[in-house]
mmCIF file of C-alpha atoms and ligand atoms in Angstrom:
data_model
loop_
_atom_site.group_PDB
_atom_site.id
_atom_site.type_symbol
_atom_site.label_atom_id
_atom_site.label_comp_id
_atom_site.label_asym_id
_atom_site.label_seq_id
_atom_site.Cartn_x
_atom_site.Cartn_y
_atom_site.Cartn_z
ATOM 1 C CA MET A 10 -5.138 14.207 20.745
ATOM 2 C CA SER A 11 -4.045 13.570 17.164
ATOM 3 C CA LYS A 12 -3.772 9.987 15.953
ATOM 4 C CA ILE A 13 -1.744 7.705 13.685
ATOM 5 C CA TYR A 14 -3.257 6.131 10.565
ATOM 6 C CA PHE A 15 -1.767 3.830 7.955
ATOM 7 C CA LEU A 16 -1.866 4.673 4.267
ATOM 8 C CA ASP A 17 -0.418 1.736 2.379
ATOM 9 C CA VAL A 18 1.221 2.287 -0.997
ATOM 10 C CA THR A 19 2.042 -1.320 -1.999
ATOM 11 C CA ASN A 20 -0.215 -1.068 -5.038
ATOM 12 C CA ARG A 21 1.593 2.095 -6.166
ATOM 13 C CA ASP A 22 5.158 2.387 -4.836
ATOM 14 C CA GLY A 23 5.385 -1.395 -4.440
ATOM 15 C CA VAL A 24 4.429 -2.204 -8.000
ATOM 16 C CA GLN A 25 6.612 0.514 -9.518
ATOM 17 C CA THR A 26 9.648 -1.255 -8.039
ATOM 18 C CA ALA A 27 12.168 -2.327 -10.662
ATOM 19 C CA LYS A 28 11.872 -6.005 -11.682
ATOM 20 C CA LEU A 29 8.671 -6.537 -9.683
ATOM 21 C CA GLY A 30 4.957 -6.251 -10.298
ATOM 22 C CA LEU A 31 1.519 -7.555 -9.372
ATOM 23 C CA SER A 32 -1.305 -8.796 -11.553
ATOM 24 C CA LYS A 33 -4.583 -6.890 -11.335
ATOM 25 C CA LEU A 34 -6.115 -9.792 -9.408
ATOM 26 C CA GLU A 35 -3.180 -9.744 -6.976
ATOM 27 C CA LYS A 36 -3.575 -5.984 -6.515
ATOM 28 C CA THR A 37 -7.265 -6.562 -5.761
ATOM 29 C CA LEU A 38 -6.515 -9.277 -3.190
ATOM 30 C CA MET A 39 -3.951 -6.921 -1.680
ATOM 31 C CA ASN A 40 -6.662 -4.257 -1.226
ATOM 32 C CA ILE A 41 -8.885 -6.857 0.430
ATOM 33 C CA TYR A 42 -6.132 -7.889 2.868
ATOM 34 C CA LEU A 43 -5.224 -4.245 3.582
ATOM 35 C CA ASN A 44 -8.866 -3.624 4.412
ATOM 36 C CA GLU A 45 -8.889 -6.649 6.737
ATOM 37 C CA ILE A 46 -5.760 -5.573 8.596
ATOM 38 C CA GLY A 47 -7.261 -2.106 9.163
ATOM 39 C CA VAL A 48 -5.284 0.191 6.879
ATOM 40 C CA PHE A 49 -7.067 3.553 6.483
ATOM 41 C CA GLN A 50 -6.310 4.026 2.796
ATOM 42 C CA SER A 51 -4.793 1.977 0.022
ATOM 43 C CA GLU A 52 -3.038 3.928 -2.689
ATOM 44 C CA PHE A 53 -4.477 1.484 -5.164
ATOM 45 C CA GLY A 54 -2.886 2.584 -8.410
ATOM 46 C CA PHE A 55 -2.414 5.030 -11.245
ATOM 47 C CA PRO A 56 -5.669 6.484 -12.616
ATOM 48 C CA THR A 57 -3.927 7.987 -15.664
ATOM 49 C CA THR A 58 -2.454 4.656 -16.762
ATOM 50 C CA LYS A 59 -4.743 2.975 -19.254
ATOM 51 C CA HIS A 60 -4.067 -0.634 -18.280
ATOM 52 C CA GLU A 61 -5.076 0.222 -14.702
ATOM 53 C CA SER A 62 -8.529 1.585 -15.625
ATOM 54 C CA ASN A 63 -10.502 -1.654 -15.527
ATOM 55 C CA TYR A 64 -8.806 -2.738 -12.311
ATOM 56 C CA LEU A 65 -9.390 0.630 -10.618
ATOM 57 C CA LYS A 66 -13.034 0.751 -11.684
ATOM 58 C CA ALA A 67 -13.631 -2.841 -10.581
ATOM 59 C CA ASN A 68 -12.137 -2.103 -7.157
ATOM 60 C CA LEU A 69 -14.275 1.016 -6.765
ATOM 61 C CA GLU A 70 -17.215 -1.235 -7.563
ATOM 62 C CA LEU A 71 -16.085 -3.639 -4.819
ATOM 63 C CA ALA A 72 -16.047 -0.649 -2.467
ATOM 64 C CA GLU A 73 -19.608 0.230 -3.457
ATOM 65 C CA MET A 74 -20.635 -3.380 -2.873
ATOM 66 C CA GLY A 75 -19.183 -3.175 0.632
ATOM 67 C CA VAL A 76 -16.425 -5.719 -0.078
ATOM 68 C CA LEU A 77 -13.732 -3.047 0.257
ATOM 69 C CA LYS A 78 -15.050 -1.204 3.266
ATOM 70 C CA PRO A 79 -14.157 0.858 5.292
ATOM 71 C CA ILE A 80 -10.814 1.175 3.507
ATOM 72 C CA ARG A 81 -10.426 4.177 1.224
ATOM 73 C CA LEU A 82 -9.044 3.710 -2.259
ATOM 74 C CA GLY A 83 -6.831 6.571 -3.407
ATOM 75 C CA GLY A 84 -5.123 7.164 -6.732
ATOM 76 C CA TRP A 85 -1.682 8.663 -7.332
ATOM 77 C CA LEU A 86 -1.280 11.423 -9.909
ATOM 78 C CA ARG A 87 1.198 14.071 -10.916
ATOM 79 C CA ALA A 88 0.013 17.460 -9.684
ATOM 80 C CA ILE A 89 -0.817 18.849 -13.098
ATOM 81 C CA ILE A 90 -4.218 19.675 -14.556
ATOM 82 C CA ALA A 91 -3.773 17.338 -17.517
ATOM 83 C CA ASP A 92 -3.387 14.339 -15.173
ATOM 84 C CA ILE A 93 -6.514 15.272 -13.233
ATOM 85 C CA GLU A 94 -8.511 15.473 -16.444
ATOM 86 C CA THR A 95 -7.193 12.150 -17.732
ATOM 87 C CA ALA A 96 -7.841 10.461 -14.381
ATOM 88 C CA PHE A 97 -11.485 11.489 -14.230
ATOM 89 C CA LYS A 98 -11.956 10.610 -17.892
ATOM 90 C CA LEU A 99 -10.553 7.092 -17.431
ATOM 91 C CA VAL A 100 -11.881 6.467 -13.900
ATOM 92 C CA PRO A 101 -14.893 8.770 -13.426
ATOM 93 C CA ASN A 102 -15.794 7.425 -9.961
ATOM 94 C CA ILE A 103 -12.420 8.000 -8.372
ATOM 95 C CA ARG A 104 -12.857 10.183 -5.279
ATOM 96 C CA HIS A 105 -9.605 10.127 -3.322
ATOM 97 C CA LEU A 106 -6.356 11.403 -4.783
ATOM 98 C CA ASN A 107 -2.772 12.182 -3.925
ATOM 99 C CA LEU A 108 -1.188 14.754 -6.203
ATOM 100 C CA SER A 109 2.585 14.674 -6.429
ATOM 101 C CA ILE A 110 5.176 17.244 -7.445
ATOM 102 C CA SER A 111 8.889 17.682 -6.692
ATOM 103 C CA THR A 112 9.791 20.462 -4.297
ATOM 104 C CA SER A 113 13.590 20.257 -3.796
ATOM 105 C CA ASN A 114 16.023 22.502 -5.641
ATOM 106 C CA GLN A 115 17.824 19.359 -6.783
ATOM 107 C CA MET A 116 14.693 18.136 -8.569
ATOM 108 C CA ILE A 117 13.514 21.568 -9.739
ATOM 109 C CA GLN A 118 16.883 22.307 -11.308
ATOM 110 C CA SER A 119 17.962 18.875 -12.492
ATOM 111 C CA LYS A 120 14.656 17.180 -13.268
ATOM 112 C CA PHE A 121 12.665 20.099 -14.646
ATOM 113 C CA GLN A 122 15.950 21.599 -15.957
ATOM 114 C CA GLY A 123 14.950 25.216 -15.543
ATOM 115 C CA ARG A 124 11.490 24.822 -17.084
ATOM 116 C CA LYS A 125 9.811 25.475 -13.743
ATOM 117 C CA SER A 126 10.520 27.936 -10.948
ATOM 118 C CA ARG A 127 9.587 27.362 -7.328
ATOM 119 C CA ASP A 128 6.526 29.564 -7.858
ATOM 120 C CA ASP A 129 5.529 27.485 -10.905
ATOM 121 C CA ILE A 130 5.623 24.362 -8.733
ATOM 122 C CA ILE A 131 3.191 25.880 -6.247
ATOM 123 C CA ASN A 132 1.040 27.185 -9.107
ATOM 124 C CA ASP A 133 0.851 23.775 -10.812
ATOM 125 C CA MET A 134 -0.011 22.135 -7.511
ATOM 126 C CA THR A 135 -2.787 24.571 -6.505
ATOM 127 C CA GLN A 136 -4.304 24.468 -10.000
ATOM 128 C CA ALA A 137 -4.271 20.669 -9.861
ATOM 129 C CA VAL A 138 -5.934 20.690 -6.430
ATOM 130 C CA ASP A 139 -8.624 23.078 -7.724
ATOM 131 C CA ALA A 140 -9.169 20.842 -10.750
ATOM 132 C CA ALA A 141 -9.492 17.764 -8.525
ATOM 133 C CA TRP A 142 -12.258 19.460 -6.517
ATOM 134 C CA ALA A 143 -13.955 20.645 -9.683
ATOM 135 C CA HIS A 144 -14.035 17.069 -11.012
ATOM 136 C CA GLY A 145 -15.626 15.705 -7.848
ATOM 137 C CA ALA A 146 -12.753 14.612 -5.604
ATOM 138 C CA GLU A 147 -13.726 14.020 -1.973
ATOM 139 C CA SER A 148 -10.253 14.041 -0.474
ATOM 140 C CA VAL A 149 -6.943 15.329 -1.783
ATOM 141 C CA GLY A 150 -3.488 14.783 -0.388
ATOM 142 C CA VAL A 151 -0.617 16.836 -1.774
ATOM 143 C CA ASN A 152 2.778 15.172 -2.059
ATOM 144 C CA ALA A 153 6.012 17.117 -1.722
ATOM 145 C CA GLU A 154 8.391 14.806 -3.551
ATOM 146 C CA ASP A 155 11.941 14.943 -2.180
ATOM 147 C CA ALA A 156 10.646 16.974 0.775
ATOM 148 C CA SER A 157 13.596 15.876 2.924
ATOM 149 C CA ARG A 158 15.961 17.730 0.582
ATOM 150 C CA THR A 159 13.695 20.805 0.426
ATOM 151 C CA ASP A 160 14.280 23.799 2.683
ATOM 152 C CA LEU A 161 11.702 24.224 5.404
ATOM 153 C CA ASP A 162 10.579 27.748 4.481
ATOM 154 C CA TYR A 163 9.603 26.658 0.990
ATOM 155 C CA LEU A 164 7.934 23.496 2.269
ATOM 156 C CA VAL A 165 5.830 25.587 4.644
ATOM 157 C CA LYS A 166 4.899 27.940 1.792
ATOM 158 C CA PHE A 167 4.012 24.921 -0.382
ATOM 159 C CA GLY A 168 1.961 23.337 2.415
ATOM 160 C CA LYS A 169 0.115 26.555 3.204
ATOM 161 C CA ALA A 170 -0.805 27.018 -0.457
ATOM 162 C CA ALA A 171 -2.114 23.435 -0.517
ATOM 163 C CA LYS A 172 -4.170 24.121 2.573
ATOM 164 C CA GLU A 173 -5.590 27.355 1.163
ATOM 165 C CA HIS A 174 -6.846 25.342 -1.786
ATOM 166 C CA GLY A 175 -8.520 22.837 0.481
ATOM 167 C CA ALA A 176 -6.026 19.944 0.493
ATOM 168 C CA ASN A 177 -6.672 17.462 3.316
ATOM 169 C CA ARG A 178 -3.137 16.199 3.903
ATOM 170 C CA LEU A 179 0.453 17.071 3.101
ATOM 171 C CA ARG A 180 2.657 14.105 2.174
ATOM 172 C CA TYR A 181 6.207 14.580 3.405
ATOM 173 C CA CYS A 182 8.240 12.390 1.050
ATOM 174 C CA ASP A 183 11.639 11.278 2.210
ATOM 175 C CA THR A 184 12.022 10.098 -1.357
ATOM 176 C CA LEU A 185 15.670 9.092 -1.089
ATOM 177 C CA GLY A 186 15.586 7.853 2.506
ATOM 178 C CA TYR A 187 17.850 10.769 3.465
ATOM 179 C CA ASP A 188 16.280 11.683 6.807
ATOM 180 C CA ASN A 189 17.164 10.207 10.173
ATOM 181 C CA PRO A 190 14.703 10.030 13.089
ATOM 182 C CA PHE A 191 16.016 13.279 14.579
ATOM 183 C CA THR A 192 15.850 15.400 11.425
ATOM 184 C CA ILE A 193 12.438 14.150 10.327
ATOM 185 C CA TYR A 194 11.021 14.788 13.774
ATOM 186 C CA GLU A 195 12.125 18.427 13.737
ATOM 187 C CA THR A 196 11.019 19.108 10.162
ATOM 188 C CA VAL A 197 7.650 17.406 10.412
ATOM 189 C CA ARG A 198 6.864 18.989 13.737
ATOM 190 C CA ALA A 199 7.609 22.438 12.275
ATOM 191 C CA LEU A 200 5.463 21.613 9.230
ATOM 192 C CA ALA A 201 2.563 20.458 11.380
ATOM 193 C CA GLU A 202 2.769 23.577 13.524
ATOM 194 C CA ASN A 203 3.128 26.044 10.654
ATOM 195 C CA VAL A 204 0.989 24.476 7.950
ATOM 196 C CA ALA A 205 -1.640 22.983 10.270
ATOM 197 C CA LEU A 206 -2.520 20.070 7.997
ATOM 198 C CA PRO A 207 -2.376 16.354 8.790
ATOM 199 C CA ILE A 208 0.987 15.015 7.606
ATOM 200 C CA GLU A 209 1.747 11.846 5.688
ATOM 201 C CA LEU A 210 5.126 10.263 6.314
ATOM 202 C CA HIS A 211 6.505 8.646 3.182
ATOM 203 C CA CYS A 212 9.842 7.124 4.106
ATOM 204 C CA HIS A 213 12.333 5.000 2.188
ATOM 205 C CA GLY A 214 14.975 2.605 3.424
ATOM 206 C CA ASP A 215 18.137 3.696 1.601
ATOM 207 C CA LEU A 216 19.887 4.140 4.949
ATOM 208 C CA GLY A 217 18.004 1.335 6.687
ATOM 209 C CA MET A 218 15.770 3.657 8.689
ATOM 210 C CA ALA A 219 12.372 3.687 6.964
ATOM 211 C CA VAL A 220 10.451 2.350 9.963
ATOM 212 C CA ALA A 221 12.386 4.516 12.425
ATOM 213 C CA THR A 222 11.921 7.694 10.401
ATOM 214 C CA SER A 223 8.208 6.911 9.957
ATOM 215 C CA LEU A 224 7.824 6.601 13.697
ATOM 216 C CA ALA A 225 9.778 9.765 14.445
ATOM 217 C CA GLY A 226 7.900 11.650 11.722
ATOM 218 C CA ALA A 227 4.569 10.538 13.171
ATOM 219 C CA LYS A 228 5.695 11.770 16.580
ATOM 220 C CA GLY A 229 6.644 15.102 14.992
ATOM 221 C CA ALA A 230 3.222 15.471 13.366
ATOM 222 C CA ILE A 231 1.355 14.649 16.568
ATOM 223 C CA ASP A 232 3.555 16.822 18.774
ATOM 224 C CA GLY A 233 2.840 19.579 16.243
ATOM 225 C CA GLY A 234 -0.880 19.016 16.755
ATOM 226 C CA GLN A 235 -1.739 17.066 13.593
ATOM 227 C CA ASP A 236 -2.747 13.541 12.648
ATOM 228 C CA ALA A 237 -0.035 11.367 11.107
ATOM 229 C CA TYR A 238 -0.608 9.084 8.112
ATOM 230 C CA ILE A 239 2.271 6.646 7.817
ATOM 231 C CA ASN A 240 2.882 5.337 4.298
ATOM 232 C CA THR A 241 3.852 1.674 4.238
ATOM 233 C CA THR A 242 4.216 -1.234 1.844
ATOM 234 C CA VAL A 243 3.742 -4.909 2.609
ATOM 235 C CA ASN A 244 7.131 -6.519 3.282
ATOM 236 C CA GLY A 245 8.681 -3.104 2.617
ATOM 237 C CA ILE A 246 8.666 -3.724 -1.135
ATOM 238 C CA GLY A 247 9.242 -0.428 -2.930
ATOM 239 C CA GLU A 248 11.647 1.651 -5.002
ATOM 240 C CA ARG A 249 15.326 0.675 -4.485
ATOM 241 C CA ALA A 250 15.823 -0.345 -0.830
ATOM 242 C CA GLY A 251 12.080 -0.147 -0.278
ATOM 243 C CA ASN A 252 9.568 1.587 1.980
ATOM 244 C CA ALA A 253 8.547 1.284 5.620
ATOM 245 C CA ASP A 254 7.270 -2.279 6.064
ATOM 246 C CA LEU A 255 3.613 -2.339 7.119
ATOM 247 C CA VAL A 256 3.905 -5.052 9.768
ATOM 248 C CA ALA A 257 7.204 -3.763 11.206
ATOM 249 C CA THR A 258 5.758 -0.251 11.433
ATOM 250 C CA ILE A 259 2.618 -1.483 13.189
ATOM 251 C CA LEU A 260 4.855 -3.368 15.635
ATOM 252 C CA ALA A 261 7.047 -0.300 16.166
ATOM 253 C CA VAL A 262 4.067 1.971 16.837
ATOM 254 C CA THR A 263 2.312 -0.461 19.159
ATOM 255 C CA LYS A 264 5.178 -2.297 20.901
ATOM 256 C CA SER A 265 8.192 -0.021 21.148
ATOM 257 C CA LYS A 266 9.266 1.386 24.475
ATOM 258 C CA GLY A 267 6.594 3.736 25.806
ATOM 259 C CA PHE A 268 5.439 4.903 22.369
ATOM 260 C CA ALA A 269 1.861 3.613 22.433
ATOM 261 C CA GLU A 270 1.218 5.253 25.774
ATOM 262 C CA LYS A 271 1.326 8.657 24.117
ATOM 263 C CA TYR A 272 0.870 8.057 20.389
ATOM 264 C CA GLN A 273 -2.213 6.123 19.471
ATOM 265 C CA LEU A 274 -3.748 4.586 16.410
ATOM 266 C CA GLY A 275 -6.749 6.239 14.821
ATOM 267 C CA GLY A 276 -8.363 3.123 13.412
ATOM 268 C CA SER A 277 -8.273 -0.402 14.714
ATOM 269 C CA ILE A 278 -5.508 -2.587 13.390
ATOM 270 C CA ASP A 279 -5.971 -6.362 13.297
ATOM 271 C CA LEU A 280 -2.426 -7.613 13.711
ATOM 272 C CA LEU A 281 -3.752 -11.179 13.413
ATOM 273 C CA LYS A 282 -3.826 -10.614 9.639
ATOM 274 C CA ALA A 283 -0.091 -9.800 9.505
ATOM 275 C CA TRP A 284 1.094 -13.290 8.645
ATOM 276 C CA LYS A 285 -1.472 -13.738 5.885
ATOM 277 C CA ILE A 286 -0.756 -10.432 4.154
ATOM 278 C CA ALA A 287 3.024 -10.870 4.361
ATOM 279 C CA LYS A 288 2.816 -14.398 2.937
ATOM 280 C CA PHE A 289 0.543 -13.238 0.137
ATOM 281 C CA ALA A 290 2.846 -10.345 -0.813
ATOM 282 C CA SER A 291 5.784 -12.727 -0.851
ATOM 283 C CA TYR A 292 3.920 -15.092 -3.184
ATOM 284 C CA ALA A 293 2.535 -12.350 -5.406
ATOM 285 C CA PHE A 294 5.789 -10.397 -5.814
ATOM 286 C CA ASN A 295 7.707 -13.658 -5.899
ATOM 287 C CA VAL A 296 10.124 -12.300 -3.283
ATOM 288 C CA PRO A 297 10.886 -14.453 -0.223
ATOM 289 C CA ILE A 298 10.364 -12.938 3.218
ATOM 290 C CA PRO A 299 13.844 -12.411 4.727
ATOM 291 C CA ILE A 300 14.545 -14.913 7.483
ATOM 292 C CA ASN A 301 15.080 -12.078 9.987
ATOM 293 C CA GLN A 302 12.071 -9.957 8.969
ATOM 294 C CA PRO A 303 10.379 -8.454 12.078
ATOM 295 C CA GLY A 304 7.316 -10.464 13.103
ATOM 296 C CA VAL A 305 6.935 -12.547 9.961
ATOM 297 C CA GLY A 306 10.446 -13.823 9.185
ATOM 298 C CA ALA A 307 11.137 -17.537 9.621
ATOM 299 C CA ASN A 308 13.493 -16.736 12.503
ATOM 300 C CA ALA A 309 11.369 -14.067 14.207
ATOM 301 C CA PHE A 310 10.449 -16.601 16.915
ATOM 302 C CA ALA A 311 13.233 -19.154 16.493
ATOM 303 C CA HIS A 312 15.621 -19.967 19.328
ATOM 304 C CA GLU A 313 18.578 -22.312 19.199
ATOM 305 C CA CYS A 314 21.316 -21.118 21.489
ATOM 306 C CA GLY A 315 21.112 -22.870 24.867
ATOM 307 C CA ILE A 316 20.621 -19.856 27.083
ATOM 308 C CA HIS A 317 17.924 -18.365 24.849
ATOM 309 C CA ALA A 318 16.066 -21.638 24.286
ATOM 310 C CA ASP A 319 16.084 -22.363 28.001
ATOM 311 C CA GLY A 320 14.944 -18.833 28.784
ATOM 312 C CA VAL A 321 12.117 -18.791 26.272
ATOM 313 C CA LEU A 322 10.865 -22.201 27.401
ATOM 314 C CA LYS A 323 10.690 -20.947 30.978
ATOM 315 C CA ASP A 324 8.883 -17.776 29.899
ATOM 316 C CA PRO A 325 8.618 -16.542 26.282
ATOM 317 C CA GLU A 326 8.844 -12.962 27.517
ATOM 318 C CA ASN A 327 12.441 -13.640 28.503
ATOM 319 C CA TYR A 328 13.475 -13.436 24.841
ATOM 320 C CA GLU A 329 10.378 -12.404 22.863
ATOM 321 C CA LEU A 330 8.887 -8.931 22.788
ATOM 322 C CA TYR A 331 5.539 -10.155 21.462
ATOM 323 C CA GLY A 332 3.933 -13.510 20.764
ATOM 324 C CA PHE A 333 3.755 -15.196 17.356
ATOM 325 C CA GLU A 334 0.011 -15.795 17.891
ATOM 326 C CA GLU A 335 -0.546 -12.030 17.829
ATOM 327 C CA LEU A 336 0.523 -11.958 14.178
ATOM 328 C CA GLY A 337 -1.680 -14.856 13.151
ATOM 329 C CA ARG A 338 1.226 -17.313 13.074
ATOM 330 C CA GLY A 339 1.345 -20.827 14.453
ATOM 331 C CA GLU A 340 -1.198 -22.668 12.323
ATOM 332 C CA PRO A 341 0.298 -25.654 10.512
ATOM 333 C CA GLU A 342 0.548 -25.172 6.740
ATOM 334 C CA LEU A 343 -0.353 -27.994 4.438
ATOM 335 C CA VAL A 344 2.051 -28.590 1.601
ATOM 336 C CA GLU A 345 1.117 -31.203 -0.982
ATOM 337 C CA THR A 346 3.859 -33.820 -1.156
ATOM 338 C CA GLY A 347 2.127 -36.236 -3.501
ATOM 339 C CA ARG A 348 0.074 -35.757 -6.635
ATOM 340 C CA GLU A 349 -0.780 -32.170 -7.369
ATOM 341 C CA ILE A 350 -3.299 -30.667 -9.754
ATOM 342 C CA SER A 351 -2.826 -26.945 -10.278
ATOM 343 C CA THR A 352 -4.573 -24.252 -12.284
ATOM 344 C CA GLY A 353 -3.025 -22.666 -15.330
ATOM 345 C CA GLU A 354 -3.916 -20.894 -18.521
ATOM 346 C CA TYR A 355 -4.509 -24.245 -20.226
ATOM 347 C CA SER A 356 -6.395 -25.968 -17.395
ATOM 348 C CA GLY A 357 -9.368 -28.179 -18.224
ATOM 349 C CA ILE A 358 -12.738 -28.548 -16.534
ATOM 350 C CA SER A 359 -12.134 -31.812 -14.697
ATOM 351 C CA GLY A 360 -8.903 -30.736 -12.978
ATOM 352 C CA PHE A 361 -10.481 -27.403 -12.208
ATOM 353 C CA ARG A 362 -13.562 -28.911 -10.543
ATOM 354 C CA HIS A 363 -11.224 -31.115 -8.511
ATOM 355 C CA ILE A 364 -9.247 -28.098 -7.257
ATOM 356 C CA MET A 365 -12.360 -26.082 -6.470
ATOM 357 C CA GLY A 366 -13.859 -29.082 -4.682
ATOM 358 C CA GLN A 367 -10.796 -29.199 -2.423
ATOM 359 C CA ILE A 368 -11.571 -25.650 -1.280
ATOM 360 C CA ALA A 369 -15.267 -26.462 -0.894
ATOM 361 C CA VAL A 370 -16.523 -24.573 -3.934
ATOM 362 C CA SER A 371 -19.176 -26.329 -5.974
ATOM 363 C CA PHE A 372 -20.942 -25.122 -9.080
ATOM 364 C CA SER A 373 -24.648 -25.287 -9.864
ATOM 365 C CA SER A 374 -24.051 -26.179 -13.483
ATOM 366 C CA LYS A 375 -21.376 -27.179 -15.934
ATOM 367 C CA GLU A 376 -21.786 -23.793 -17.615
ATOM 368 C CA GLU A 377 -21.074 -21.961 -14.390
ATOM 369 C CA ALA A 378 -17.947 -24.033 -13.759
ATOM 370 C CA GLN A 379 -16.830 -23.425 -17.336
ATOM 371 C CA GLU A 380 -17.304 -19.678 -16.976
ATOM 372 C CA VAL A 381 -15.258 -19.494 -13.767
ATOM 373 C CA LEU A 382 -12.573 -21.734 -15.273
ATOM 374 C CA GLU A 383 -12.309 -19.377 -18.236
ATOM 375 C CA LEU A 384 -11.694 -16.469 -15.840
ATOM 376 C CA VAL A 385 -9.125 -18.500 -13.907
ATOM 377 C CA ARG A 386 -7.304 -19.175 -17.180
ATOM 378 C CA TYR A 387 -7.208 -15.472 -17.947
ATOM 379 C CA ALA A 388 -5.944 -14.741 -14.428
ATOM 380 C CA ASN A 389 -3.154 -17.233 -15.027
ATOM 381 C CA VAL A 390 -2.160 -15.575 -18.277
ATOM 382 C CA GLU A 391 -1.392 -12.441 -16.283
ATOM 383 C CA ALA A 392 0.034 -14.036 -13.120
ATOM 384 C CA HIS A 393 2.153 -16.806 -14.710
ATOM 385 C CA LYS A 394 1.813 -18.910 -11.589
ATOM 386 C CA PRO A 395 -0.846 -21.141 -10.046
ATOM 387 C CA LEU A 396 -3.457 -19.044 -8.248
ATOM 388 C CA VAL A 397 -3.741 -19.268 -4.470
ATOM 389 C CA GLU A 398 -6.922 -20.338 -2.724
ATOM 390 C CA ASP A 399 -8.135 -16.800 -1.987
ATOM 391 C CA GLU A 400 -7.740 -15.826 -5.632
ATOM 392 C CA LEU A 401 -9.783 -18.835 -6.772
ATOM 393 C CA LEU A 402 -12.412 -18.099 -4.147
ATOM 394 C CA PHE A 403 -12.542 -14.467 -5.229
ATOM 395 C CA ILE A 404 -13.118 -15.380 -8.870
ATOM 396 C CA ALA A 405 -15.791 -17.929 -7.948
ATOM 397 C CA LYS A 406 -17.534 -15.430 -5.667
ATOM 398 C CA TYR A 407 -17.304 -12.339 -7.883
ATOM 399 C CA PRO A 408 -17.066 -13.595 -11.482
ATOM 400 C CA ALA A 409 -18.502 -10.374 -12.935
ATOM 401 C CA ILE A 410 -15.899 -8.262 -11.116
ATOM 402 C CA ALA A 411 -13.125 -10.707 -12.030
ATOM 403 C CA LYS A 412 -14.127 -10.403 -15.669
ATOM 404 C CA LYS A 413 -13.680 -6.624 -15.504
ATOM 405 C CA LEU A 414 -10.364 -6.908 -13.656
ATOM 406 C CA LEU A 415 -8.961 -9.271 -16.222
ATOM 407 C CA ALA A 416 -10.051 -7.316 -19.275
ATOM 408 C CA LEU A 417 -7.074 -5.748 -20.988
ATOM 409 C CA ASN A 418 -7.936 -4.008 -24.227
ATOM 410 C CA PRO A 419 -4.780 -2.296 -25.445
ATOM 411 C CA LEU A 420 -6.278 -1.344 -28.795
ATOM 412 C CA ASP A 421 -9.264 0.524 -27.329
HETATM 413 ZN ZN1 ZN B 21 8.179 6.310 -2.577
#
């Protein structure tokens, strides 16, 4: 039986969202949390973008060290040879890639403006896949951008060509959130049956259905005999109305009526990490979690109305589908209400040692403390907000990696 995996794209689709971004340290912490929650692959960034190079290389190093394991780190590229060459020049150790190209007539005609035919698109894609293998890629996914506005016959032809050139997965991009659960099911099932490749579901929320279409698409892939890789972002942060929210999608797959009896997860998901990752994304993107967000919203387990409060007190299952403890919620959170010392780009050694002492980090020498403080200052220059405990712990634990992450050399 085919299975469902999660391929999170917060560090790619999430950070390309208008008005939002993550520092390289935040992206790294995000990869660590995604690994903890059990995501199969993190689309961790853009290997052709120069300011990403140090971050990408440092995270691949963390993978080698076993810190980011078993999660896979995959880069996003355009499906053209030039991008493959640049990627392997800037990030030689990158091994997992997704290569993207538009497949709809809308995009071919209005984005490429007649410069490319449908055959050119397939040609570019297969040449890019060949180049990726030649440069040492270990896995390649091929993305059909705007797949939901592409006719099925061409999508099948595109997918088959990708398969012939050894691609491991076909990403079905509902780029504009145009599909509904019924249409995506039919299309993805036909793709799975005719192309015979595992299918990625990349769904957007322009019509408020990203989680629903992801679920229906996954069902289509599995009914068609193929594994499904659902693309998610933490808190649904992504282009325009966003992507399928990671936690909501996990809940939908595992808790919705009868679904988990037939459609199972490939890896093991640790839902207990849901609260932590959602809170971190909210802090890092500086976007509050909506009060009614599934699982992690402030009201997800709140009851006020008499009948509901009475019912839930008698038995939570009267009005709750799942327990807050399952998502790692319920621990009290300490908020400083008196004097506060925080870190910043101009912090000094005494305040810094005080903060690190509070989180039980001590230094063997003044020099060591000074070195870590210097890195924390640099991290603050990029983040523009006090670092959270896990970020400080990360820098103290992996100063050499932090140094690489934080190195931006625009003139090189
Ligand atoms: Zn997207």
